[in-house]
Amino acid sequence: METYARLPVSLCRGRGVWVWDSEGRRYLDCVAGIAVCSLGHSNGRLRRALTRQLGRLQHVSNLYRIPEQEQLAATITARSCFDRVFFCNSGAEANEAAIKLARKHAQVVRGLVGTVERPPLILTAEASFHGRTLATVTATGQPKYHQGFTPMVQGFRYFPYNDTAAFEALLEASEAEGPRVAAVLLEPLQGEGGVHPGERAFFQRVRQLCDAHQILLIFDEVQIGVGRSGRLWGYERLGVEPDAITLAKGLGGGIPIGALAVKRAVDHFRPGDHASTFGGNPFACRAALTVLAEIERRQLLQHVQAMEALLCQELSALVQRHQHQLTGVRGWGLLQGLVLSGNGPSAPELVKAALAQGLLVVPAGPTVVRFVPPLTIRPRELHQAVSLLERALLSLA
Ligand code: PLP
């Protein structure tokens, strides 16, 4: 079905940060499946681990204990502030689980039994992105994604991101007639919405108010989690611990897996409350275990921090050289957005021109070009990526 406006290339194989199309043309991949292929393409350790796993067991039902899943949950909880994990297959599914958990939290902790007239509320940010299922697209604070699909799911309210006063006002209005809010759902850094990093003071205030009202604070780390920010989890960059976190994308390095990780105190799910046939199967868990082990073994967090400095430096120099078309750079780690001025090409135009030069980048809205390469990208390749982008800019001048 025509759900995607696809670019006219067929990608057939990849190695490291490089991919090749059906015509044999090579591209430097700073998209990585949109922040998915954290270890790059054809990674030897991932390939061997998955081949071994296929030779043992690829799938069993969650009717039974699954050792790989238990090991993955133990790894995630040992390296985070969370205690329990539910596994699924994508970011939207992880957020669906979080939304259900929020409603159960509202009942169990706040005594809020939702009705059609008075649904529990989930507060999310404008310009956010949380997925395309009906509940997660409703959570997504971008009206363009709602068009054609009304009525949306009940119980979502929006406020401007990083705007403490607006958040306080919305919370106060929502709670004016008694407990009403189940959860606040926020990306620590907004990816799809234009690469906007969260501000510490704002997130600290949200944490305070959620604590005061016993409201669940959920971070959507589907894009920024699992090392991309230069810390294992995006919340570490804010110095604020959420009650729950959602993960997907980079967690499996290209094998579909999503997760909802929660603190013990808000683990309200009981047997039968939620489920997924494929969620947390041995194959997908082996992929995630390998990604997490490689992040540690290769010290990729330190590497991402160093690459962040380098990429920002190179992109800032590019902005200096092309001040008419570019205005700045923003982001964390290896999720960086190059902001266009509006005087030159749009982000989709520049992305197309970059493709012609052999570079894959992806828009984040109409005025931001996003770099989300594999976490393993090397300095020489980053330098090459910025050179190719400059060529693309010049080709449009
Ligand atoms: N949440 C965030 C922050 C995302 O960036 C995305 C996808 O871009 C999603 C959720 C949805 O993830 P998926 O496409 O795996 O359903």
mmCIF file of C-alpha atoms and ligand atoms in Angstrom:
data_model
loop_
_atom_site.group_PDB
_atom_site.id
_atom_site.type_symbol
_atom_site.label_atom_id
_atom_site.label_comp_id
_atom_site.label_asym_id
_atom_site.label_seq_id
_atom_site.Cartn_x
_atom_site.Cartn_y
_atom_site.Cartn_z
ATOM 1 C CA MET A 1 0.000 0.000 0.000
ATOM 2 C CA GLU A 2 1.169 3.524 -0.643
ATOM 3 C CA THR A 3 1.829 4.432 2.986
ATOM 4 C CA TYR A 4 5.341 5.717 2.231
ATOM 5 C CA ALA A 5 6.594 8.373 -0.180
ATOM 6 C CA ARG A 6 9.670 6.309 -0.988
ATOM 7 C CA LEU A 7 12.922 7.536 -2.496
ATOM 8 C CA PRO A 8 13.787 5.796 -5.787
ATOM 9 C CA VAL A 9 16.551 3.464 -4.539
ATOM 10 C CA SER A 10 16.485 -0.207 -3.561
ATOM 11 C CA LEU A 11 18.981 -0.963 -0.831
ATOM 12 C CA CYS A 12 20.303 -4.500 -1.135
ATOM 13 C CA ARG A 13 23.265 -4.962 1.169
ATOM 14 C CA GLY A 14 25.290 -3.204 3.826
ATOM 15 C CA ARG A 15 28.534 -3.370 5.756
ATOM 16 C CA GLY A 16 29.375 -1.150 8.703
ATOM 17 C CA VAL A 17 28.064 2.336 7.910
ATOM 18 C CA TRP A 18 27.839 1.650 4.164
ATOM 19 C CA VAL A 19 24.922 0.355 2.093
ATOM 20 C CA TRP A 20 24.690 -0.546 -1.603
ATOM 21 C CA ASP A 21 21.705 -0.229 -3.928
ATOM 22 C CA SER A 22 20.545 -2.566 -6.693
ATOM 23 C CA GLU A 23 22.660 -0.614 -9.219
ATOM 24 C CA GLY A 24 25.791 -1.178 -7.132
ATOM 25 C CA ARG A 25 25.950 2.454 -5.914
ATOM 26 C CA ARG A 26 27.376 2.928 -2.442
ATOM 27 C CA TYR A 27 25.894 5.248 0.238
ATOM 28 C CA LEU A 28 27.206 6.404 3.596
ATOM 29 C CA ASP A 29 24.294 5.542 5.878
ATOM 30 C CA CYS A 30 23.549 8.269 8.425
ATOM 31 C CA VAL A 31 19.951 7.030 8.731
ATOM 32 C CA ALA A 32 20.652 3.478 9.974
ATOM 33 C CA GLY A 33 17.017 2.497 9.472
ATOM 34 C CA ILE A 34 16.130 5.657 11.447
ATOM 35 C CA ALA A 35 18.199 5.111 14.559
ATOM 36 C CA VAL A 36 17.834 1.332 14.438
ATOM 37 C CA CYS A 37 21.055 -0.323 13.222
ATOM 38 C CA SER A 38 23.112 0.679 16.262
ATOM 39 C CA LEU A 39 25.984 -1.689 15.393
ATOM 40 C CA GLY A 40 25.870 -0.871 11.678
ATOM 41 C CA HIS A 41 25.154 -3.390 8.926
ATOM 42 C CA SER A 42 26.321 -7.031 8.797
ATOM 43 C CA ASN A 43 27.891 -6.788 12.225
ATOM 44 C CA GLY A 44 29.837 -10.009 12.760
ATOM 45 C CA ARG A 45 28.952 -10.538 16.429
ATOM 46 C CA LEU A 46 25.246 -9.900 15.836
ATOM 47 C CA ARG A 47 25.257 -12.209 12.821
ATOM 48 C CA ARG A 48 26.984 -15.027 14.699
ATOM 49 C CA ALA A 49 24.835 -14.655 17.819
ATOM 50 C CA LEU A 50 21.634 -14.714 15.762
ATOM 51 C CA THR A 51 22.774 -17.622 13.603
ATOM 52 C CA ARG A 52 23.550 -19.624 16.750
ATOM 53 C CA GLN A 53 20.180 -18.678 18.227
ATOM 54 C CA LEU A 54 18.386 -19.788 15.046
ATOM 55 C CA GLY A 55 20.131 -23.125 15.361
ATOM 56 C CA ARG A 56 18.768 -23.508 18.900
ATOM 57 C CA LEU A 57 15.321 -21.916 19.122
ATOM 58 C CA GLN A 58 13.813 -18.913 17.376
ATOM 59 C CA HIS A 59 10.408 -18.610 18.977
ATOM 60 C CA VAL A 60 8.394 -19.969 21.868
ATOM 61 C CA SER A 61 5.247 -18.607 23.414
ATOM 62 C CA ASN A 62 5.130 -16.465 26.518
ATOM 63 C CA LEU A 63 3.107 -19.358 27.954
ATOM 64 C CA TYR A 64 6.554 -20.599 29.071
ATOM 65 C CA ARG A 65 9.612 -19.108 30.707
ATOM 66 C CA ILE A 66 12.094 -17.782 28.150
ATOM 67 C CA PRO A 67 15.699 -17.687 29.436
ATOM 68 C CA GLU A 68 16.893 -15.128 26.842
ATOM 69 C CA GLN A 69 14.032 -12.819 27.822
ATOM 70 C CA GLU A 70 14.820 -13.165 31.522
ATOM 71 C CA GLN A 71 18.487 -12.460 30.803
ATOM 72 C CA LEU A 72 17.599 -9.364 28.753
ATOM 73 C CA ALA A 73 15.265 -8.054 31.449
ATOM 74 C CA ALA A 74 18.007 -8.631 34.030
ATOM 75 C CA THR A 75 20.519 -6.754 31.854
ATOM 76 C CA ILE A 76 18.197 -3.769 31.328
ATOM 77 C CA THR A 77 17.227 -3.544 34.997
ATOM 78 C CA ALA A 78 20.837 -3.931 36.173
ATOM 79 C CA ARG A 79 21.891 -0.972 34.021
ATOM 80 C CA SER A 80 18.936 1.341 34.652
ATOM 81 C CA CYS A 81 16.720 2.632 37.446
ATOM 82 C CA PHE A 82 13.962 0.147 36.491
ATOM 83 C CA ASP A 83 12.999 -3.209 38.004
ATOM 84 C CA ARG A 84 10.614 -4.965 35.611
ATOM 85 C CA VAL A 85 10.289 -5.205 31.816
ATOM 86 C CA PHE A 86 7.521 -6.113 29.352
ATOM 87 C CA PHE A 87 8.649 -6.987 25.815
ATOM 88 C CA CYS A 88 6.877 -6.313 22.546
ATOM 89 C CA ASN A 89 7.902 -5.656 18.943
ATOM 90 C CA SER A 90 7.965 -1.927 18.184
ATOM 91 C CA GLY A 91 7.958 1.562 19.613
ATOM 92 C CA ALA A 92 4.242 2.096 19.131
ATOM 93 C CA GLU A 93 3.529 -1.183 20.898
ATOM 94 C CA ALA A 94 5.791 -0.229 23.791
ATOM 95 C CA ASN A 95 3.895 3.064 24.113
ATOM 96 C CA GLU A 96 0.551 1.226 23.898
ATOM 97 C CA ALA A 97 1.681 -0.874 26.850
ATOM 98 C CA ALA A 98 2.697 2.297 28.698
ATOM 99 C CA ILE A 99 -0.694 3.901 28.019
ATOM 100 C CA LYS A 100 -2.491 0.842 29.389
ATOM 101 C CA LEU A 101 -0.194 0.868 32.414
ATOM 102 C CA ALA A 102 -1.022 4.557 32.935
ATOM 103 C CA ARG A 103 -4.740 3.821 32.988
ATOM 104 C CA LYS A 104 -4.248 0.971 35.446
ATOM 105 C CA HIS A 105 -2.045 3.264 37.575
ATOM 106 C CA ALA A 106 -4.823 5.856 37.603
ATOM 107 C CA GLN A 107 -7.250 3.243 38.922
ATOM 108 C CA VAL A 108 -4.980 1.542 41.427
ATOM 109 C CA VAL A 109 -3.177 4.583 42.817
ATOM 110 C CA ARG A 110 -5.469 7.548 42.140
ATOM 111 C CA GLY A 111 -8.838 5.780 42.373
ATOM 112 C CA LEU A 112 -9.730 6.988 38.894
ATOM 113 C CA VAL A 113 -12.075 4.639 37.087
ATOM 114 C CA GLY A 114 -12.271 5.889 33.522
ATOM 115 C CA THR A 115 -15.612 6.421 31.834
ATOM 116 C CA VAL A 116 -16.585 7.772 28.423
ATOM 117 C CA GLU A 117 -17.666 11.030 30.040
ATOM 118 C CA ARG A 118 -14.596 11.254 32.238
ATOM 119 C CA PRO A 119 -11.612 9.357 30.819
ATOM 120 C CA PRO A 120 -8.316 9.482 32.709
ATOM 121 C CA LEU A 121 -5.971 11.982 31.078
ATOM 122 C CA ILE A 122 -2.515 11.502 29.613
ATOM 123 C CA LEU A 123 -0.605 14.729 29.026
ATOM 124 C CA THR A 124 1.820 14.810 26.103
ATOM 125 C CA ALA A 125 3.822 17.496 24.304
ATOM 126 C CA GLU A 126 3.088 19.345 21.113
ATOM 127 C CA ALA A 127 5.389 18.235 18.254
ATOM 128 C CA SER A 128 5.907 14.887 19.987
ATOM 129 C CA PHE A 129 5.960 11.553 18.201
ATOM 130 C CA HIS A 130 4.838 8.332 19.855
ATOM 131 C CA GLY A 131 3.764 6.021 17.016
ATOM 132 C CA ARG A 132 1.020 5.297 14.499
ATOM 133 C CA THR A 133 -1.435 2.983 16.274
ATOM 134 C CA LEU A 134 -4.651 4.732 17.243
ATOM 135 C CA ALA A 135 -3.692 5.458 20.861
ATOM 136 C CA THR A 136 -0.073 6.361 20.140
ATOM 137 C CA VAL A 137 -0.949 8.589 17.191
ATOM 138 C CA THR A 138 -3.427 10.325 19.500
ATOM 139 C CA ALA A 139 -0.604 10.749 22.025
ATOM 140 C CA THR A 140 1.452 12.260 19.197
ATOM 141 C CA GLY A 141 0.941 16.021 19.509
ATOM 142 C CA GLN A 142 0.934 16.737 15.766
ATOM 143 C CA PRO A 143 -2.510 17.349 14.207
ATOM 144 C CA LYS A 144 -1.253 16.366 10.730
ATOM 145 C CA TYR A 145 -1.043 12.741 11.877
ATOM 146 C CA HIS A 146 -4.647 12.815 13.138
ATOM 147 C CA GLN A 147 -6.189 13.984 9.876
ATOM 148 C CA GLY A 148 -8.434 11.359 8.346
ATOM 149 C CA PHE A 149 -8.561 9.217 11.475
ATOM 150 C CA THR A 150 -10.953 11.002 13.835
ATOM 151 C CA PRO A 151 -12.368 10.420 16.354
ATOM 152 C CA MET A 152 -9.094 10.019 18.183
ATOM 153 C CA VAL A 153 -8.723 8.043 21.424
ATOM 154 C CA GLN A 154 -10.156 9.892 24.402
ATOM 155 C CA GLY A 155 -8.135 11.324 27.228
ATOM 156 C CA PHE A 156 -5.106 13.039 25.690
ATOM 157 C CA ARG A 157 -4.192 16.695 26.297
ATOM 158 C CA TYR A 158 -1.196 18.593 24.871
ATOM 159 C CA PHE A 159 1.138 21.349 26.018
ATOM 160 C CA PRO A 160 4.178 23.047 24.436
ATOM 161 C CA TYR A 161 7.402 21.070 25.035
ATOM 162 C CA ASN A 162 9.870 22.520 27.578
ATOM 163 C CA ASP A 163 7.256 25.117 28.643
ATOM 164 C CA THR A 164 6.969 24.861 32.427
ATOM 165 C CA ALA A 165 4.251 27.491 32.828
ATOM 166 C CA ALA A 166 2.061 25.925 30.146
ATOM 167 C CA PHE A 167 2.503 22.480 31.703
ATOM 168 C CA GLU A 168 1.620 23.771 35.178
ATOM 169 C CA ALA A 169 -1.475 25.527 33.803
ATOM 170 C CA LEU A 170 -2.672 22.420 31.942
ATOM 171 C CA LEU A 171 -2.096 20.212 34.988
ATOM 172 C CA GLU A 172 -3.953 22.615 37.252
ATOM 173 C CA ALA A 173 -6.895 22.887 34.843
ATOM 174 C CA SER A 174 -6.997 19.101 34.408
ATOM 175 C CA GLU A 175 -7.003 18.454 38.155
ATOM 176 C CA ALA A 176 -9.372 21.320 39.042
ATOM 177 C CA GLU A 177 -12.282 19.009 39.861
ATOM 178 C CA GLY A 178 -10.297 16.244 41.532
ATOM 179 C CA PRO A 179 -7.812 13.617 40.355
ATOM 180 C CA ARG A 180 -7.929 13.265 36.612
ATOM 181 C CA VAL A 181 -4.404 12.803 35.231
ATOM 182 C CA ALA A 182 -2.998 9.279 34.856
ATOM 183 C CA ALA A 183 0.357 10.058 33.271
ATOM 184 C CA VAL A 184 2.679 12.466 31.555
ATOM 185 C CA LEU A 185 4.360 10.973 28.490
ATOM 186 C CA LEU A 186 7.430 12.776 27.145
ATOM 187 C CA GLU A 187 10.413 12.207 24.873
ATOM 188 C CA PRO A 188 13.628 13.316 26.674
ATOM 189 C CA LEU A 189 14.605 14.646 23.245
ATOM 190 C CA GLN A 190 11.997 15.095 20.531
ATOM 191 C CA GLY A 191 13.287 13.299 17.442
ATOM 192 C CA GLU A 192 10.669 13.272 14.676
ATOM 193 C CA GLY A 193 9.320 16.637 15.852
ATOM 194 C CA GLY A 194 12.518 18.437 14.813
ATOM 195 C CA VAL A 195 15.337 17.271 17.146
ATOM 196 C CA HIS A 196 14.533 19.339 20.252
ATOM 197 C CA PRO A 197 16.492 18.326 23.372
ATOM 198 C CA GLY A 198 14.577 18.429 26.640
ATOM 199 C CA GLU A 199 15.513 21.082 29.194
ATOM 200 C CA ARG A 200 16.591 19.988 32.654
ATOM 201 C CA ALA A 201 14.649 22.593 34.628
ATOM 202 C CA PHE A 202 11.424 21.759 32.786
ATOM 203 C CA PHE A 203 11.800 18.015 33.286
ATOM 204 C CA GLN A 204 12.717 18.476 36.961
ATOM 205 C CA ARG A 205 9.545 20.488 37.531
ATOM 206 C CA VAL A 206 7.437 17.873 35.719
ATOM 207 C CA ARG A 207 8.993 15.191 37.944
ATOM 208 C CA GLN A 208 8.182 17.236 41.076
ATOM 209 C CA LEU A 209 4.563 17.763 40.071
ATOM 210 C CA CYS A 210 4.081 14.123 39.051
ATOM 211 C CA ASP A 211 5.393 13.074 42.470
ATOM 212 C CA ALA A 212 3.108 15.523 44.253
ATOM 213 C CA HIS A 213 0.022 14.174 42.438
ATOM 214 C CA GLN A 214 1.083 10.499 42.165
ATOM 215 C CA ILE A 215 0.997 10.821 38.381
ATOM 216 C CA LEU A 216 3.020 8.354 36.320
ATOM 217 C CA LEU A 217 5.948 9.940 34.472
ATOM 218 C CA ILE A 218 6.795 7.975 31.330
ATOM 219 C CA PHE A 219 9.697 8.719 28.992
ATOM 220 C CA ASP A 220 9.463 7.608 25.379
ATOM 221 C CA GLU A 221 13.072 6.659 24.617
ATOM 222 C CA VAL A 222 12.250 4.728 21.473
ATOM 223 C CA GLN A 223 14.605 6.930 19.446
ATOM 224 C CA ILE A 224 17.047 8.397 22.005
ATOM 225 C CA GLY A 225 17.465 5.312 24.243
ATOM 226 C CA VAL A 226 20.066 2.516 24.166
ATOM 227 C CA GLY A 227 23.203 4.601 23.798
ATOM 228 C CA ARG A 228 22.234 7.067 21.096
ATOM 229 C CA SER A 229 22.461 10.058 23.448
ATOM 230 C CA GLY A 230 25.971 9.125 24.593
ATOM 231 C CA ARG A 231 24.445 7.770 27.810
ATOM 232 C CA LEU A 232 22.728 4.403 27.884
ATOM 233 C CA TRP A 233 19.379 6.095 28.591
ATOM 234 C CA GLY A 234 18.244 9.568 27.580
ATOM 235 C CA TYR A 235 16.951 10.322 31.090
ATOM 236 C CA GLU A 236 20.557 10.326 32.306
ATOM 237 C CA ARG A 237 21.176 13.456 30.239
ATOM 238 C CA LEU A 238 18.352 15.207 32.071
ATOM 239 C CA GLY A 239 19.204 14.012 35.576
ATOM 240 C CA VAL A 240 15.541 13.032 36.025
ATOM 241 C CA GLU A 241 14.337 9.464 36.588
ATOM 242 C CA PRO A 242 10.971 8.605 35.064
ATOM 243 C CA ASP A 243 8.733 5.859 36.511
ATOM 244 C CA ALA A 244 8.730 4.041 33.199
ATOM 245 C CA ILE A 245 10.532 4.108 29.896
ATOM 246 C CA THR A 246 9.677 2.779 26.428
ATOM 247 C CA LEU A 247 12.309 1.387 24.060
ATOM 248 C CA ALA A 248 12.500 -0.089 20.555
ATOM 249 C CA LYS A 249 14.507 0.965 17.447
ATOM 250 C CA GLY A 250 18.197 0.612 18.431
ATOM 251 C CA LEU A 251 17.520 -2.019 21.107
ATOM 252 C CA GLY A 252 17.572 -4.911 18.622
ATOM 253 C CA GLY A 253 20.056 -3.397 16.163
ATOM 254 C CA GLY A 254 17.613 -4.121 13.295
ATOM 255 C CA ILE A 255 15.680 -7.066 14.715
ATOM 256 C CA PRO A 256 12.211 -5.876 15.831
ATOM 257 C CA ILE A 257 11.902 -5.630 19.600
ATOM 258 C CA GLY A 258 10.237 -3.108 21.893
ATOM 259 C CA ALA A 259 10.128 -2.829 25.656
ATOM 260 C CA LEU A 260 8.403 -1.099 28.521
ATOM 261 C CA ALA A 261 10.623 -0.932 31.614
ATOM 262 C CA VAL A 262 9.122 0.216 34.911
ATOM 263 C CA LYS A 263 9.974 0.766 38.544
ATOM 264 C CA ARG A 264 8.629 -1.897 40.874
ATOM 265 C CA ALA A 265 6.267 0.546 42.606
ATOM 266 C CA VAL A 266 4.335 1.168 39.382
ATOM 267 C CA ASP A 267 4.347 -2.383 38.030
ATOM 268 C CA HIS A 268 0.569 -2.744 38.078
ATOM 269 C CA PHE A 269 0.298 -5.400 35.361
ATOM 270 C CA ARG A 270 -0.973 -8.783 36.528
ATOM 271 C CA PRO A 271 -1.215 -12.027 34.504
ATOM 272 C CA GLY A 272 -3.721 -11.467 31.710
ATOM 273 C CA ASP A 273 -3.456 -7.656 31.685
ATOM 274 C CA HIS A 274 -1.261 -7.427 28.605
ATOM 275 C CA ALA A 275 0.412 -9.756 26.108
ATOM 276 C CA SER A 276 2.137 -10.151 22.771
ATOM 277 C CA THR A 277 2.631 -13.329 20.743
ATOM 278 C CA PHE A 278 6.066 -12.381 19.433
ATOM 279 C CA GLY A 279 7.096 -10.048 22.259
ATOM 280 C CA GLY A 280 10.411 -11.025 23.817
ATOM 281 C CA ASN A 281 10.989 -14.184 21.804
ATOM 282 C CA PRO A 282 14.422 -15.825 22.043
ATOM 283 C CA PHE A 283 15.617 -14.519 18.668
ATOM 284 C CA ALA A 284 14.735 -10.859 19.281
ATOM 285 C CA CYS A 285 16.070 -11.019 22.849
ATOM 286 C CA ARG A 286 19.345 -12.505 21.617
ATOM 287 C CA ALA A 287 19.672 -9.542 19.253
ATOM 288 C CA ALA A 288 19.095 -7.035 22.077
ATOM 289 C CA LEU A 289 21.453 -8.902 24.420
ATOM 290 C CA THR A 290 24.143 -8.726 21.743
ATOM 291 C CA VAL A 291 23.594 -5.010 21.129
ATOM 292 C CA LEU A 292 23.840 -4.236 24.863
ATOM 293 C CA ALA A 293 26.935 -6.444 25.231
ATOM 294 C CA GLU A 294 28.613 -4.735 22.268
ATOM 295 C CA ILE A 295 27.828 -1.272 23.648
ATOM 296 C CA GLU A 296 29.711 -2.309 26.772
ATOM 297 C CA ARG A 297 32.540 -4.318 25.178
ATOM 298 C CA ARG A 298 33.370 -1.645 22.611
ATOM 299 C CA GLN A 299 32.802 1.238 25.041
ATOM 300 C CA LEU A 300 30.346 2.733 22.593
ATOM 301 C CA LEU A 301 28.964 5.278 25.063
ATOM 302 C CA GLN A 302 32.341 6.987 25.295
ATOM 303 C CA HIS A 303 32.679 6.644 21.537
ATOM 304 C CA VAL A 304 29.280 8.302 20.935
ATOM 305 C CA GLN A 305 30.288 11.160 23.251
ATOM 306 C CA ALA A 306 33.457 11.706 21.227
ATOM 307 C CA MET A 307 31.539 11.456 17.935
ATOM 308 C CA GLU A 308 28.971 13.962 19.235
ATOM 309 C CA ALA A 309 31.727 16.505 19.791
ATOM 310 C CA LEU A 310 33.201 15.847 16.360
ATOM 311 C CA LEU A 311 29.895 15.916 14.471
ATOM 312 C CA CYS A 312 28.788 19.120 16.215
ATOM 313 C CA GLN A 313 32.119 20.731 15.412
ATOM 314 C CA GLU A 314 31.960 19.701 11.736
ATOM 315 C CA LEU A 315 28.307 20.686 11.343
ATOM 316 C CA SER A 316 28.852 24.030 13.104
ATOM 317 C CA ALA A 317 31.695 24.770 10.686
ATOM 318 C CA LEU A 318 29.341 23.863 7.823
ATOM 319 C CA VAL A 319 26.751 26.285 9.208
ATOM 320 C CA GLN A 320 29.438 29.000 9.317
ATOM 321 C CA ARG A 321 30.293 28.378 5.672
ATOM 322 C CA HIS A 322 26.647 28.384 4.526
ATOM 323 C CA GLN A 323 24.953 30.921 6.752
ATOM 324 C CA HIS A 324 22.389 31.790 4.125
ATOM 325 C CA GLN A 325 20.959 28.239 4.019
ATOM 326 C CA LEU A 326 21.782 26.901 7.524
ATOM 327 C CA THR A 327 21.116 28.295 10.978
ATOM 328 C CA GLY A 328 22.444 25.791 13.531
ATOM 329 C CA VAL A 329 22.895 22.327 14.964
ATOM 330 C CA ARG A 330 21.115 20.715 17.900
ATOM 331 C CA GLY A 331 20.798 17.292 19.445
ATOM 332 C CA TRP A 332 22.428 14.794 21.756
ATOM 333 C CA GLY A 333 25.024 12.172 20.948
ATOM 334 C CA LEU A 334 24.496 10.667 17.508
ATOM 335 C CA LEU A 335 21.041 12.169 17.067
ATOM 336 C CA GLN A 336 21.859 15.563 15.611
ATOM 337 C CA GLY A 337 19.680 17.933 13.603
ATOM 338 C CA LEU A 338 21.035 20.442 11.107
ATOM 339 C CA VAL A 339 18.588 23.353 11.085
ATOM 340 C CA LEU A 340 17.859 24.973 7.727
ATOM 341 C CA SER A 341 17.151 28.688 7.427
ATOM 342 C CA GLY A 342 14.244 28.519 4.995
ATOM 343 C CA ASN A 343 16.171 30.710 2.514
ATOM 344 C CA GLY A 344 17.680 27.689 0.799
ATOM 345 C CA PRO A 345 16.440 24.134 0.222
ATOM 346 C CA SER A 346 13.854 22.412 2.414
ATOM 347 C CA ALA A 347 14.916 19.358 4.416
ATOM 348 C CA PRO A 348 13.341 16.887 1.932
ATOM 349 C CA GLU A 349 15.107 18.678 -0.967
ATOM 350 C CA LEU A 350 18.466 18.535 0.769
ATOM 351 C CA VAL A 351 17.931 14.870 1.687
ATOM 352 C CA LYS A 352 17.308 14.061 -2.005
ATOM 353 C CA ALA A 353 20.381 16.004 -3.089
ATOM 354 C CA ALA A 354 22.438 14.154 -0.453
ATOM 355 C CA LEU A 355 21.189 10.830 -1.802
ATOM 356 C CA ALA A 356 22.493 11.818 -5.245
ATOM 357 C CA GLN A 357 25.894 12.467 -3.612
ATOM 358 C CA GLY A 358 25.910 9.054 -1.897
ATOM 359 C CA LEU A 359 24.785 10.105 1.593
ATOM 360 C CA LEU A 360 21.685 8.922 3.466
ATOM 361 C CA VAL A 361 20.181 11.424 5.926
ATOM 362 C CA VAL A 362 16.546 11.889 6.951
ATOM 363 C CA PRO A 363 14.342 14.952 7.530
ATOM 364 C CA ALA A 364 12.901 15.690 10.969
ATOM 365 C CA GLY A 365 10.126 18.015 9.804
ATOM 366 C CA PRO A 366 10.427 20.522 6.930
ATOM 367 C CA THR A 367 13.460 22.454 8.207
ATOM 368 C CA VAL A 368 15.713 19.927 9.947
ATOM 369 C CA VAL A 369 18.021 17.300 8.435
ATOM 370 C CA ARG A 370 18.719 14.532 10.913
ATOM 371 C CA PHE A 371 21.907 12.496 11.375
ATOM 372 C CA VAL A 372 21.292 9.175 13.142
ATOM 373 C CA PRO A 373 24.178 6.955 11.976
ATOM 374 C CA PRO A 374 25.204 3.629 13.527
ATOM 375 C CA LEU A 375 26.766 4.198 16.968
ATOM 376 C CA THR A 376 29.919 2.609 15.561
ATOM 377 C CA ILE A 377 30.570 5.341 12.959
ATOM 378 C CA ARG A 378 34.238 6.429 12.836
ATOM 379 C CA PRO A 379 35.658 9.982 12.731
ATOM 380 C CA ARG A 380 36.747 9.605 9.091
ATOM 381 C CA GLU A 381 33.225 8.548 8.086
ATOM 382 C CA LEU A 382 31.601 11.412 9.970
ATOM 383 C CA HIS A 383 33.928 13.836 8.227
ATOM 384 C CA GLN A 384 33.031 12.248 4.897
ATOM 385 C CA ALA A 385 29.301 12.539 5.691
ATOM 386 C CA VAL A 386 29.589 16.273 6.312
ATOM 387 C CA SER A 387 31.651 16.717 3.113
ATOM 388 C CA LEU A 388 28.984 14.872 1.108
ATOM 389 C CA LEU A 389 26.275 17.036 2.642
ATOM 390 C CA GLU A 390 28.212 20.136 1.704
ATOM 391 C CA ARG A 391 28.438 18.873 -1.874
ATOM 392 C CA ALA A 392 24.677 18.319 -1.814
ATOM 393 C CA LEU A 393 24.138 21.899 -0.589
ATOM 394 C CA LEU A 394 26.394 23.270 -3.334
ATOM 395 C CA SER A 395 24.587 21.161 -5.957
ATOM 396 C CA LEU A 396 21.385 22.989 -5.044
ATOM 397 C CA ALA A 397 22.873 26.475 -4.917
HETATM 398 N N1 PLP B 1 8.365 6.934 19.730
HETATM 399 C C1 PLP B 1 9.349 7.643 19.183
HETATM 400 C C2 PLP B 1 10.057 8.675 19.989
HETATM 401 C C3 PLP B 1 9.724 7.420 17.844
HETATM 402 O O1 PLP B 1 10.704 8.140 17.297
HETATM 403 C C4 PLP B 1 9.043 6.425 17.110
HETATM 404 C C5 PLP B 1 9.365 6.178 15.701
HETATM 405 O O2 PLP B 1 9.945 6.988 15.021
HETATM 406 C C6 PLP B 1 8.019 5.702 17.735
HETATM 407 C C7 PLP B 1 7.711 5.972 19.056
HETATM 408 C C8 PLP B 1 7.271 4.624 17.007
HETATM 409 O O3 PLP B 1 8.077 3.515 16.892
HETATM 410 P P1 PLP B 1 7.673 2.344 15.850
HETATM 411 O O4 PLP B 1 7.776 2.924 14.487
HETATM 412 O O5 PLP B 1 8.671 1.267 16.140
HETATM 413 O O6 PLP B 1 6.275 1.935 16.181
#
